Each structure stands twice: as structure tokens, then as C-alpha cells.
Coordinates of C-alpha atoms in Angstrom, one line a residue:
X1 CA 3.3 -7.6 26.2
X2 CA 7.4 -6.8 27.2
X3 CA 7.7 -4.3 29.4
X4 CA 9.9 -1.3 27.7
X5 CA 13.0 -0.7 29.4
X6 CA 14.2 2.8 29.9
X7 CA 17.8 2.9 30.3
X8 CA 19.5 3.6 27.4
X9 CA 22.6 3.6 29.3
X10 CA 22.3 0.2 30.1
X11 CA 22.6 -1.8 26.5
X12 CA 25.8 -3.2 24.5
X13 CA 25.7 -1.5 21.3
X14 CA 27.1 -4.1 19.7
X15 CA 28.0 -7.8 19.4
X16 CA 30.8 -6.8 17.1
X17 CA 34.0 -5.2 17.6
X18 CA 34.9 -1.3 17.1
X19 CA 37.2 -0.5 14.4
X20 CA 39.7 2.0 15.0
X21 CA 38.2 5.5 14.7
X22 CA 34.6 4.3 14.7
X23 CA 32.3 6.1 17.0
X24 CA 32.8 5.2 20.7
X25 CA 29.3 4.4 21.7
X26 CA 28.1 7.0 23.4
X27 CA 28.4 9.0 20.7
X28 CA 26.4 6.3 19.2
X29 CA 24.0 6.3 21.6
X30 CA 22.9 10.0 21.0
X31 CA 22.6 9.7 17.9
X32 CA 20.5 7.3 18.4
X33 CA 18.9 10.1 21.0
X34 CA 17.9 12.4 18.7
X35 CA 15.9 10.3 17.4
X36 CA 12.5 10.8 20.1
X37 CA 8.8 10.5 21.0
X38 CA 8.1 14.1 19.9
X39 CA 10.5 14.1 16.7
X40 CA 8.1 11.5 15.2
X41 CA 5.1 13.0 16.0
X42 CA 5.7 16.4 15.1
X43 CA 7.2 15.8 11.6
X44 CA 3.7 12.8 10.8
X45 CA 1.9 16.1 11.6
X46 CA 3.3 18.2 8.8
X47 CA 3.0 14.9 6.3
X48 CA 0.1 14.2 6.6
X49 CA -1.7 17.8 8.1
X50 CA -5.2 18.2 6.1
X51 CA -3.2 20.8 4.0
X52 CA -1.7 17.7 2.4
X53 CA -4.5 16.5 0.9
X54 CA -3.2 13.1 1.0
X55 CA -0.4 13.3 -0.5
X56 CA -1.1 11.9 -3.6
X57 CA 0.9 11.4 -6.9
X58 CA 1.1 13.5 -9.0
X59 CA -0.3 16.9 -7.1
X60 CA 0.8 20.0 -5.3
X61 CA 1.0 18.4 -1.5
X62 CA 3.7 15.9 -3.2
X63 CA 5.7 18.4 -4.1
X64 CA 5.2 20.7 -1.0
X65 CA 6.1 17.2 1.2
X66 CA 9.4 16.6 -1.1
X67 CA 10.5 20.3 -0.9
X68 CA 9.8 19.3 3.0
X69 CA 12.2 16.5 3.3
X70 CA 14.5 17.7 1.0
X71 CA 15.2 20.7 3.1
X72 CA 15.4 18.4 6.0
X73 CA 18.2 16.7 4.4
X74 CA 19.9 20.0 3.1
X75 CA 19.7 21.6 6.8
X76 CA 21.8 17.7 8.3
X77 CA 24.3 17.9 5.8
X78 CA 23.2 15.4 3.4
X79 CA 24.7 15.3 -0.8
X80 CA 21.6 15.8 -3.1
X81 CA 22.2 12.0 -5.0
X82 CA 19.4 13.3 -7.5
X83 CA 19.4 15.0 -10.8
X84 CA 21.6 17.7 -11.8
X85 CA 22.9 17.9 -8.0
X86 CA 19.0 18.1 -6.4
X87 CA 18.0 15.8 -3.8
X88 CA 15.2 15.1 -6.9
X89 CA 15.4 12.7 -9.0
X90 CA 12.3 13.3 -11.1
X91 CA 10.1 10.4 -13.4
X92 CA 7.5 11.4 -16.1
X93 CA 3.6 10.7 -15.7
X94 CA 1.4 10.3 -18.5
X95 CA -2.1 10.7 -18.5
X96 CA -3.7 8.9 -21.1
X97 CA -7.0 7.5 -23.1
X98 CA -7.9 4.1 -25.0
X99 CA -9.6 6.0 -27.8
X100 CA -13.2 5.1 -28.3
X101 CA -12.8 4.6 -32.2
X102 CA -10.5 1.5 -30.9
X103 CA -12.6 -2.1 -31.3
X104 CA -12.0 -5.5 -31.3
X105 CA -13.7 -8.0 -34.6
X106 CA -13.8 -11.4 -34.9
X107 CA -14.2 -13.0 -38.6
X108 CA -15.4 -15.8 -39.6
X109 CA -17.6 -18.7 -41.6
X110 CA -19.4 -15.8 -42.7
X111 CA -20.3 -14.7 -39.6
X112 CA -18.8 -10.9 -38.4
X113 CA -18.8 -9.1 -35.1
X114 CA -17.7 -5.8 -34.6
X115 CA -17.3 -4.8 -31.0
X116 CA -16.8 -0.9 -30.2
X117 CA -14.5 -0.3 -27.2
X118 CA -16.7 1.3 -24.8
X119 CA -19.7 -0.1 -26.1
X120 CA -20.0 -3.7 -26.9
X121 CA -16.3 -4.5 -26.1
X122 CA -14.8 -3.4 -22.7
X123 CA -10.9 -2.7 -21.9
X124 CA -9.5 -4.9 -19.1
X125 CA -5.6 -3.9 -19.5
X126 CA -2.7 -4.7 -20.8
X127 CA 0.0 -3.9 -22.9
X128 CA -2.3 -2.3 -26.6
X129 CA -0.1 -3.6 -29.6
X130 CA 0.7 -0.5 -31.1
X131 CA -0.7 -1.5 -34.6
X132 CA -3.5 -3.0 -35.5
X133 CA -3.5 -6.9 -35.0
X134 CA -5.1 -9.8 -36.9
X135 CA -4.6 -13.2 -35.7
X136 CA -6.2 -17.4 -35.8
X137 CA -8.6 -18.0 -33.1
X138 CA -9.2 -20.7 -30.1
X139 CA -11.2 -21.3 -28.0
X140 CA -11.3 -22.1 -24.3
X141 CA -13.5 -22.9 -22.3
X142 CA -14.7 -22.5 -18.4
X143 CA -10.8 -22.6 -16.7
X144 CA -8.8 -25.5 -17.9
X145 CA -8.3 -28.5 -15.2
X146 CA -4.4 -29.0 -16.5
X147 CA -2.4 -26.0 -14.7
X148 CA 0.9 -27.7 -16.3
X149 CA -0.4 -27.2 -19.6
X150 CA -3.8 -25.5 -19.5
X151 CA -3.7 -24.9 -23.3
X152 CA -3.5 -29.2 -24.4
X153 CA -2.1 -29.3 -28.2
X154 CA -4.2 -26.0 -28.5
X155 CA -1.4 -23.7 -31.4
X156 CA -1.3 -20.5 -28.5
X157 CA 1.4 -19.0 -30.3
X158 CA 0.6 -16.3 -31.9
X159 CA -2.9 -16.4 -31.7
X160 CA -5.6 -14.5 -29.4
X161 CA -7.9 -16.4 -27.1
X162 CA -11.0 -16.7 -27.0
X163 CA -13.2 -17.0 -22.8
X164 CA -16.3 -18.4 -22.6
X165 CA -16.4 -18.1 -19.5
X166 CA -19.3 -16.7 -15.8
X167 CA -18.9 -13.5 -14.6
X168 CA -18.3 -14.6 -11.8
X169 CA -15.7 -16.8 -11.6
X170 CA -13.4 -13.7 -14.1
X171 CA -11.0 -11.5 -11.0
X172 CA -7.4 -10.3 -12.0
X173 CA -6.4 -13.4 -8.9
X174 CA -8.5 -16.2 -11.0
X175 CA -7.7 -15.8 -15.1
X176 CA -4.3 -13.1 -14.7
X177 CA -1.8 -16.6 -14.0
X178 CA -3.4 -18.6 -17.6
X179 CA -2.9 -14.9 -19.0
X180 CA 0.3 -14.5 -18.3
X181 CA 0.6 -18.3 -19.2
X182 CA -1.0 -17.4 -22.5
X183 CA 1.3 -14.4 -23.1
X184 CA 4.7 -16.6 -21.8
X185 CA 3.6 -19.0 -24.6
X186 CA 2.8 -16.7 -27.0
X187 CA -0.3 -15.6 -27.5
X188 CA -1.2 -11.7 -28.2
X189 CA -4.3 -11.0 -26.6
X190 CA -6.9 -12.4 -24.9
X191 CA -10.5 -11.8 -24.9
X192 CA -13.1 -12.3 -22.9
X193 CA -16.5 -13.4 -23.4
X194 CA -19.0 -13.4 -20.4
X195 CA -22.4 -13.5 -19.4
X196 CA -22.8 -10.7 -17.1
X197 CA -25.0 -8.3 -17.5
X198 CA -26.5 -5.9 -20.0
X199 CA -26.1 -2.9 -16.4
X200 CA -23.1 -4.4 -15.4
X201 CA -20.9 -4.8 -18.3
X202 CA -21.5 -1.2 -19.7
X203 CA -20.1 0.1 -16.4
X204 CA -17.5 -2.3 -16.6
X205 CA -17.3 -0.2 -20.7
X206 CA -17.1 2.9 -20.0
X207 CA -14.7 2.4 -17.0
X208 CA -11.9 1.0 -20.0
X209 CA -12.2 4.7 -21.5
X210 CA -11.1 5.8 -18.4
X211 CA -8.1 8.3 -18.7
X212 CA -5.8 6.8 -16.6
X213 CA -2.3 7.8 -15.5
X214 CA 0.8 6.0 -16.9
X215 CA 4.6 6.0 -16.4
X216 CA 6.6 6.0 -19.8
X217 CA 8.4 2.5 -20.1
X218 CA 7.2 1.1 -17.0
X219 CA 3.2 0.7 -16.0
X220 CA 2.4 -0.8 -19.6
X221 CA 4.0 -3.7 -18.4
X222 CA 2.7 -4.6 -15.0
X223 CA 0.7 -7.4 -14.9
X224 CA -0.1 -9.3 -18.5
X225 CA 1.9 -8.3 -21.2
X226 CA -0.8 -9.3 -23.7
X227 CA -3.9 -6.5 -23.8
X228 CA -7.8 -8.3 -21.9
X229 CA -10.6 -7.6 -23.4
X230 CA -14.2 -8.8 -22.9
X231 CA -17.3 -8.6 -24.6
X232 CA -20.9 -10.0 -23.8
X233 CA -22.2 -13.1 -24.7
X234 CA -25.2 -12.0 -26.0
X235 CA -22.9 -10.1 -28.5
X236 CA -20.9 -13.3 -29.5
X237 CA -23.7 -15.3 -30.8
X238 CA -22.8 -15.0 -34.5
X239 CA -19.8 -15.9 -34.3
X240 CA -20.2 -18.6 -32.0
X241 CA -22.8 -20.4 -34.1
X242 CA -20.9 -19.9 -37.4
X243 CA -17.9 -21.6 -35.1
X244 CA -20.4 -24.8 -34.4
X245 CA -20.3 -23.5 -30.8
X246 CA -23.4 -23.8 -28.8
X247 CA -24.2 -21.7 -26.3
X248 CA -25.5 -23.4 -24.1
X249 CA -23.2 -26.2 -24.7
X250 CA -20.8 -23.7 -23.9
X251 CA -22.5 -23.0 -20.2
X252 CA -22.2 -26.9 -19.2
X253 CA -19.6 -29.6 -18.1
X254 CA -19.3 -30.8 -21.4
X255 CA -18.8 -27.6 -23.4
X256 CA -15.2 -27.5 -21.6
X257 CA -12.3 -27.7 -23.3
X258 CA -9.9 -25.6 -25.5
X259 CA -9.5 -26.7 -29.3
X260 CA -9.1 -24.1 -31.9
X261 CA -11.2 -22.5 -34.6
X262 CA -10.4 -22.9 -38.2
X263 CA -11.1 -20.3 -40.3
X264 CA -12.0 -17.9 -38.1
X265 CA -9.3 -14.7 -37.0
X266 CA -10.0 -11.6 -35.0
X267 CA -8.6 -8.4 -35.0
X268 CA -7.5 -6.1 -32.0
X269 CA -7.3 -2.6 -32.8
X270 CA -6.8 -0.1 -30.3
X271 CA -4.3 2.6 -29.2
X272 CA -3.8 5.6 -26.5
X273 CA -3.7 9.1 -26.9
X274 CA -1.7 11.3 -24.8
X275 CA -4.0 14.2 -23.0
X276 CA -1.7 16.0 -20.9
X277 CA 2.0 15.1 -19.4
X278 CA 3.5 15.9 -15.6
X279 CA 5.8 14.5 -13.6
X280 CA 6.8 12.9 -9.8
X281 CA 9.9 13.5 -7.4
X282 CA 12.0 10.6 -5.6
X283 CA 14.1 12.1 -2.8
X284 CA 17.4 11.5 -1.6
X285 CA 20.3 12.4 0.4
X286 CA 23.5 11.1 1.0
X287 CA 26.3 10.6 3.5
X288 CA 29.4 10.2 2.2
X289 CA 31.2 6.7 3.9
X290 CA 34.7 7.1 5.7
X291 CA 36.0 4.5 4.6
X292 CA 38.9 4.5 1.1
X293 CA 36.6 1.6 -0.2
X294 CA 34.0 1.0 1.7
X295 CA 32.3 4.1 0.7
X296 CA 31.9 3.5 -3.4
X297 CA 29.1 0.7 -1.9
X298 CA 25.9 1.4 -0.7
X299 CA 23.2 1.8 2.3
X300 CA 19.5 2.6 1.6
X301 CA 16.7 3.9 3.8
X302 CA 13.8 3.5 2.2
X303 CA 9.9 4.8 2.4
X304 CA 6.8 6.2 0.1
X305 CA 5.7 9.5 1.0
X306 CA 2.9 9.5 -1.1
X307 CA -0.6 8.1 0.0
X308 CA -4.1 8.1 -1.8
X309 CA -4.8 11.6 -1.8
X310 CA -8.6 13.0 -1.0
X311 CA -11.9 11.7 -2.6
X312 CA -12.4 12.7 -6.0
X313 CA -9.1 12.9 -6.9
X314 CA -8.4 9.6 -8.5
X315 CA -5.8 7.7 -6.2
X316 CA -8.1 5.2 -4.3
X317 CA -9.6 7.5 -1.3
X318 CA -12.8 7.7 -0.1
X319 CA -14.5 10.4 2.0
X320 CA -15.9 8.9 5.0
X321 CA -19.0 11.1 6.2
X322 CA -17.8 14.7 6.0
X323 CA -13.6 13.4 5.7
X324 CA -12.9 13.8 2.3
X325 CA -8.9 13.4 2.5
X326 CA -7.0 10.2 3.5
X327 CA -4.6 11.7 5.7
X328 CA -1.9 8.7 5.6
X329 CA -0.2 9.2 8.9
X330 CA 0.4 5.5 8.8
X331 CA 0.8 4.5 6.4
X332 CA 2.9 6.1 5.5
X333 CA 3.8 9.4 6.9
X334 CA 5.2 6.9 9.9
X335 CA 7.7 5.8 7.6
X336 CA 8.8 8.0 5.5
X337 CA 8.9 10.8 9.4
X338 CA 11.4 7.1 10.5
X339 CA 13.8 7.5 6.8
X340 CA 14.0 11.2 8.0
X341 CA 14.6 10.6 11.7
X342 CA 17.3 8.7 10.4
X343 CA 19.3 10.5 8.1
X344 CA 19.3 13.5 11.1
X345 CA 20.3 10.6 13.4
X346 CA 23.5 9.6 11.0
X347 CA 24.2 13.4 10.1
X348 CA 25.4 13.4 13.8
X349 CA 28.3 10.2 13.9
X350 CA 31.4 11.2 13.3
X351 CA 32.8 9.6 12.4
X352 CA 30.9 8.9 9.7
X353 CA 29.7 5.0 8.6
X354 CA 32.3 3.2 6.3
X355 CA 30.2 2.4 3.5
X356 CA 28.3 5.2 2.3
X357 CA 23.9 5.9 2.9
X358 CA 21.4 6.8 1.3
X359 CA 17.9 8.3 1.9
X360 CA 15.3 8.0 -0.3
X361 CA 11.7 9.1 -0.2
X362 CA 8.9 7.8 -2.8
X363 CA 6.6 8.5 -4.6
X364 CA 4.3 6.6 -6.7
X365 CA 4.0 3.2 -4.5
X366 CA 0.0 4.0 -4.2
X367 CA -0.7 4.0 -7.7
X368 CA 2.5 0.6 -7.9
X369 CA 5.3 1.0 -6.8
X370 CA 6.2 4.4 -8.9
X371 CA 8.8 5.5 -7.9
X372 CA 11.3 3.1 -7.0
X373 CA 10.5 0.9 -10.1
X374 CA 11.8 4.3 -12.3
X375 CA 14.5 4.2 -9.1
X376 CA 15.5 0.2 -10.0
X377 CA 15.8 1.1 -13.9
X378 CA 17.7 5.0 -13.8
X379 CA 19.9 4.0 -10.2
X380 CA 21.9 7.3 -9.7
X381 CA 24.6 4.9 -8.6
X382 CA 25.0 1.0 -9.4
X383 CA 22.4 -1.5 -8.6
X384 CA 26.0 -3.9 -8.0
X385 CA 27.0 -1.5 -5.5
X386 CA 24.1 -1.1 -3.0
X387 CA 23.9 -3.6 -0.4
X388 CA 20.9 -3.9 1.4
X389 CA 17.8 -1.6 1.7
X390 CA 16.2 -1.2 4.9
X391 CA 12.4 -0.4 3.6
X392 CA 9.7 1.7 6.7
X393 CA 6.0 1.4 5.6
X394 CA 3.7 2.1 8.1
X395 CA 5.4 1.9 11.7
X396 CA 3.3 3.2 14.2
X397 CA 0.1 1.4 14.7
X398 CA -0.6 -2.1 15.9
X399 CA 1.5 -3.8 18.6
X400 CA 4.1 -1.7 21.3
X401 CA 6.2 -3.9 21.6
X402 CA 6.4 -6.0 18.3
X403 CA 7.5 -5.3 14.9
X404 CA 7.0 -7.6 11.5
X405 CA 10.5 -7.1 9.4
X406 CA 9.4 -9.6 6.6
X407 CA 12.1 -10.7 4.4
X408 CA 13.9 -11.5 6.6
X409 CA 14.9 -15.2 6.2
X410 CA 16.5 -14.8 1.9
X411 CA 19.7 -12.9 3.4
X412 CA 22.3 -12.9 6.5
X413 CA 20.0 -9.4 7.1
X414 CA 17.9 -11.5 9.2
X415 CA 20.3 -12.7 11.6
X416 CA 22.1 -9.0 12.4
X417 CA 18.8 -8.3 12.8
X418 CA 18.4 -10.6 15.0
X419 CA 21.0 -10.3 16.9
X420 CA 20.8 -6.2 17.1
X421 CA 17.9 -6.4 18.5
X422 CA 18.6 -8.7 21.6
X423 CA 21.6 -6.7 21.8
X424 CA 19.7 -3.8 23.0
X425 CA 16.5 -4.5 25.3
X426 CA 16.6 -1.2 26.1
X427 CA 14.1 -0.7 23.2
X428 CA 11.2 -3.1 24.0
X429 CA 10.9 -4.4 20.7
X430 CA 10.8 -8.2 19.3
X431 CA 10.6 -8.9 15.7
X432 CA 8.4 -11.3 14.1
X433 CA 8.3 -13.1 10.9
X434 CA 5.5 -12.0 8.0
X435 CA 2.3 -13.3 9.8
X436 CA 0.4 -12.3 6.5
X437 CA 2.4 -13.9 3.8
X438 CA -0.6 -15.3 1.9
X439 CA -1.3 -11.0 1.8
X440 CA 2.3 -11.1 -0.1
X441 CA 3.1 -7.4 1.3
X442 CA 7.0 -9.2 0.2
X443 CA 5.9 -7.7 -3.5
X444 CA 3.6 -4.7 -2.4
X445 CA 5.9 -2.3 -1.0
X446 CA 9.3 -0.5 -2.1
X447 CA 11.9 -2.3 -1.1
X448 CA 11.3 -4.8 -4.0
X449 CA 12.0 -3.3 -7.0
X450 CA 15.9 -3.5 -4.9
X451 CA 15.3 -7.5 -4.7
X452 CA 14.3 -8.0 -8.1
X453 CA 17.1 -6.8 -8.6
X454 CA 19.3 -8.4 -6.1
X455 CA 19.6 -5.8 -3.3
X456 CA 18.8 -8.2 -0.4
X457 CA 16.2 -5.7 2.3
X458 CA 13.7 -5.8 5.2
X459 CA 11.2 -4.4 5.2
X460 CA 9.9 -3.0 8.6
X461 CA 6.2 -3.5 8.8
X462 CA 3.2 -3.3 11.8
X463 CA 0.5 -5.1 9.6
X464 CA -3.0 -2.9 7.9
X465 CA -5.6 -1.9 10.4
X466 CA -9.7 -0.8 10.0
X467 CA -7.9 2.3 8.8
X468 CA -5.6 1.6 5.9
X469 CA -6.7 3.8 3.5
X470 CA -9.4 5.6 4.7
X471 CA -9.7 9.0 6.1
X472 CA -9.6 7.9 9.5
X473 CA -5.3 7.2 9.3
X474 CA -5.0 10.5 11.0
X475 CA -1.6 11.5 13.3
X476 CA -3.9 10.9 16.7
X477 CA -3.8 7.4 16.6
X478 CA 0.5 7.1 15.9
X479 CA 2.2 5.4 18.6
X480 CA 4.6 7.7 18.4
X481 CA 6.6 6.3 21.0
X482 CA 7.0 3.1 19.8
X483 CA 7.3 4.7 16.2
X484 CA 10.5 5.7 18.2
X485 CA 12.0 2.7 19.3
X486 CA 11.4 0.5 16.0
X487 CA 13.3 3.6 14.1
X488 CA 16.2 3.8 16.8
X489 CA 16.6 -0.8 16.0
X490 CA 16.5 0.4 12.3
X491 CA 19.9 3.1 13.1
X492 CA 21.3 0.5 14.6
X493 CA 20.8 -2.3 12.0
X494 CA 22.2 -0.2 9.8
X495 CA 25.0 0.8 12.0
X496 CA 26.0 -2.4 11.8
X497 CA 25.7 -3.3 8.0
X498 CA 27.6 0.0 6.6
X499 CA 30.6 -0.5 8.9
X500 CA 30.5 -4.9 8.8
X501 CA 33.8 -5.9 6.5
X502 CA 31.5 -8.2 4.8
X503 CA 28.3 -7.0 2.6
X504 CA 24.7 -8.9 3.9
X505 CA 24.5 -12.8 1.9
X506 CA 21.7 -14.0 -0.5
X507 CA 20.2 -17.4 1.0
X508 CA 20.7 -19.1 -2.4
X509 CA 16.8 -20.7 -3.1
X510 CA 15.6 -16.8 -2.3
X511 CA 17.8 -15.1 -5.3
X512 CA 16.6 -17.8 -7.7
X513 CA 13.4 -17.4 -6.7
X514 CA 13.3 -13.7 -6.1
X515 CA 15.3 -12.4 -8.4
X516 CA 17.1 -15.2 -11.3
X517 CA 13.7 -16.5 -11.9
X518 CA 11.8 -13.5 -12.5
X519 CA 14.6 -12.7 -15.3
X520 CA 15.2 -9.2 -13.5
X521 CA 19.3 -9.5 -12.1
X522 CA 21.0 -6.6 -12.5

């Protein structure tokens, strides 16, 4: 482990020459040193206290956390950056349920299968059609061998794909990509035909009718753009026989393949009912830049203030013995604390950095990046004027001298982070790249909703641990001294970006893969 050098005064501030009117080195050091171990521990103690009941989205406790953060921004003198002159940007949340009268039906050659959702048919997910849809059927048996042309010459456009697949192979990571391909080729729905046990299927079917939370115009497009259903092969037996398909043969390699079923159609009639409506907040505070031109460009610091709530709240928390509250001290009270500490540190600087700084704590991250996704679709400043996002998620645990900074390779921000860290050996901190590429963490925290819109990002992350999403993620396990050094490092990186003559630049290939190929550019 790298030895921590306590002599802060011995370190250079940056390799950049200080511009005229910029705060002197001593003022910058004083601002950085307002980020303290005691403050970090105290703030996490507030955010991850049992009284906050895991900060689920939505919940009264999440509102308490948002009010606390807004109060701190106000105390520091930050300008409100939310709706209507407030610190809050709110988005609607609907509690919805699939109507139990919804059904899936297949017809042809005298055979008729009519399967009610919640009984003979299970709803997996995807966007439900606004009205009943009837379409020809394409039968897919097994998984296609040709991933480049999974449907061969079968007429998928405008069709409903019926896939016969053994239950053990039905996993989101298995069928997800092929369903996405089918949707891109114009398929309108997907029906899985499985050999799942009666008990297992019954549980799955009932789960599809449970109420769920949706953000209008946003969460319905998570995952495949077409709806996915499942029926048991025994329920579909008469339809398959009428099509000349033998169930026993379909379960063997000889039955594999894809083909149209002439004379057969399927119908999807499913609708969702709104049971209630509420909302959740993002909290936004702004420090206006000092440069007459560059103050119209913005550097963001972000973290998610929500967690997975308490057992029984439907947020994903499971009780651990007698403890039913998932406190989320590291995930992500640690990052939220970092953003608040950064706001306080930058508020002490005089003169202010050249670019404007935006400090935003979002909600709904644990639900599917809701708050940051909403902001990216309803930005409070022009997206084209956001130069970078520095995102803090889980920075209070694991190694004392190391932090993973994901995304360094995708833009010139990586060079900045490496240089600034070298310039500050007193922080005793080593930056490493993404150590877990197979986990796809780049796409799993709020920075991604900036990146997909073309904003360069850095994601500061100490990795998961056995307490991840469990009641045992508590403040006593936080290394507050280590976190204070990480947050100071982010302060220095942010100061460099905010004062630089040029805004950060994308690696062209990274921009092509992350932004342009997804069609999300601003």
C-alpha cells in the first residue's frame, strides 16, 4: 500500500500555469482541505441513518435526503438549478399494473390457443402495444446458430416470433440480444414457448401482473422495444400440432431452425392501468463561472442519493436477520457526500473557476438510472454546453490507496486525471482503469446518461463488496479518511477542467461506439 504523505504543502497544484486573477495556491489548498474525514463520516452518517430507511425511490425518506442536500447547497450560497427557481428537478412516477383481462392468442388451421396473462401466459417485459395487434407467426426453435442473420430469410418484419426454448436457456442475457435484433428488423412481439414446470410458470405468470413503477416516456423503453411473453409448451400443443410441428421433435436438434407458419396468426391484447401517481426529485445547485464566455459552459459533479430502501418496500432490499434496512452507506451515500463536500469546497474559492459548476444528486439510480435519464432528456442547461461529468458512485470502501476511474480511455479527461494525480502525491492515491469490464459498469451508473448524449465522463468507483445491496452496507465500514482524499482528488481534477482553455475531447472511436452508434447524440 502506498504510504500516505500528510504534508499537503509540499505538493504542486498543477502543471498548468495559473492564469491572472485565479486563486493562489494557498487558497486552492485551503478549499481542498475543507474536505475532511470528519465531514465525510458525519454526512454519510446522516444519509445512511436507519431513519432514512434506505432512501428508496420514491419515498418520504428520499424527500428528506433531498431537502437536506438542498439546505446544504443553500447554506453554501449555490444558485438553485432546478425547476421554477428551486433546487429540485422533479419527474413523474406512475404505479401501473397490467390488466388481468389481457391475453395472448394464436390461431390457424382450426387450432385456437387463448392464454390469459397471469394464468396461461406470463408477461416478461417490453413495451406493450397501444392497441391489440394481430400478425403472422414466425417459428424459431432453439437459439439461432448464425448470429449475423439469426432469422435467415424468414419474414420477421411485421410478424410475431414464437420461440420454442428449454426453460434453463431462458435468461435475459440469452434471449435479450436476439429480441433486440428482431425488434430492429420489424418484429412486433415475442412469445416464448417453454417446458417450465407448472409451479415455476405459475410464479412467473403472477409476477407479471404485479404493480410496477414507470416514468412516463422513459422506463417503458428499457430493454426490448417489443413485448415478451411466455406460455408453456403443453398449452401451445394444439397450435403446434395444427402447424405440423411435433413437440417431441422440437425438443431435439432435428427440430431446430426458423420458419414461417403459413396460415397462422397471433394476437396480443394487453394494456396497463395507472393505479396512482407520485414524483421524485433530483437536487441541483450551481456555482456560476467567473469568465464572461466560459461561464456558459458547465462541469457537472454527480452522484445518486437513492438506495434500495427497506425490505418489503419493493425496491430490492432483502432483510438480513433482524436488520431490514439497506442503509446504502457506500452505495451511494459515499458519492452523494462527495458531491456535497465538493460544492462546499468550490464555494470557498475566490475568484470562482472560469466555467460554471453544477452539483447534482439524482434519484432513481437503483430503479434504472431514472433521475439522470430524466435530466438528460430534460436538461436544465443546454447539453451542448456541458463539457464533462465527474460521477461518484461507491467511493468509501476497499483499497486505501487506489480508486478505479472508469472511462479514462474514452476522452482527454483521462490525461487530465492522470496528470493531476501525479501532481498531488500527498493524496496517496493511485488511479486504475476498469478492473471489471465484463460487469459493464460503464453503463450502470448515472454518468452513462451523460456519455450517451455526447458528454465526456469519468466514473470514480471502488468496486462492489459482500455488503453490496445488503443491510450490512453501514457507515461503520466506511473508510472516511480514504474517501476524503478521493474527493480532494476529484476537486483538483474538476478545478483543472473548469479552468482549462479547451473543453475535454472525445476519443473519436469511443464517441462513435458510445454516442453515434446508439443514435443518442444531442
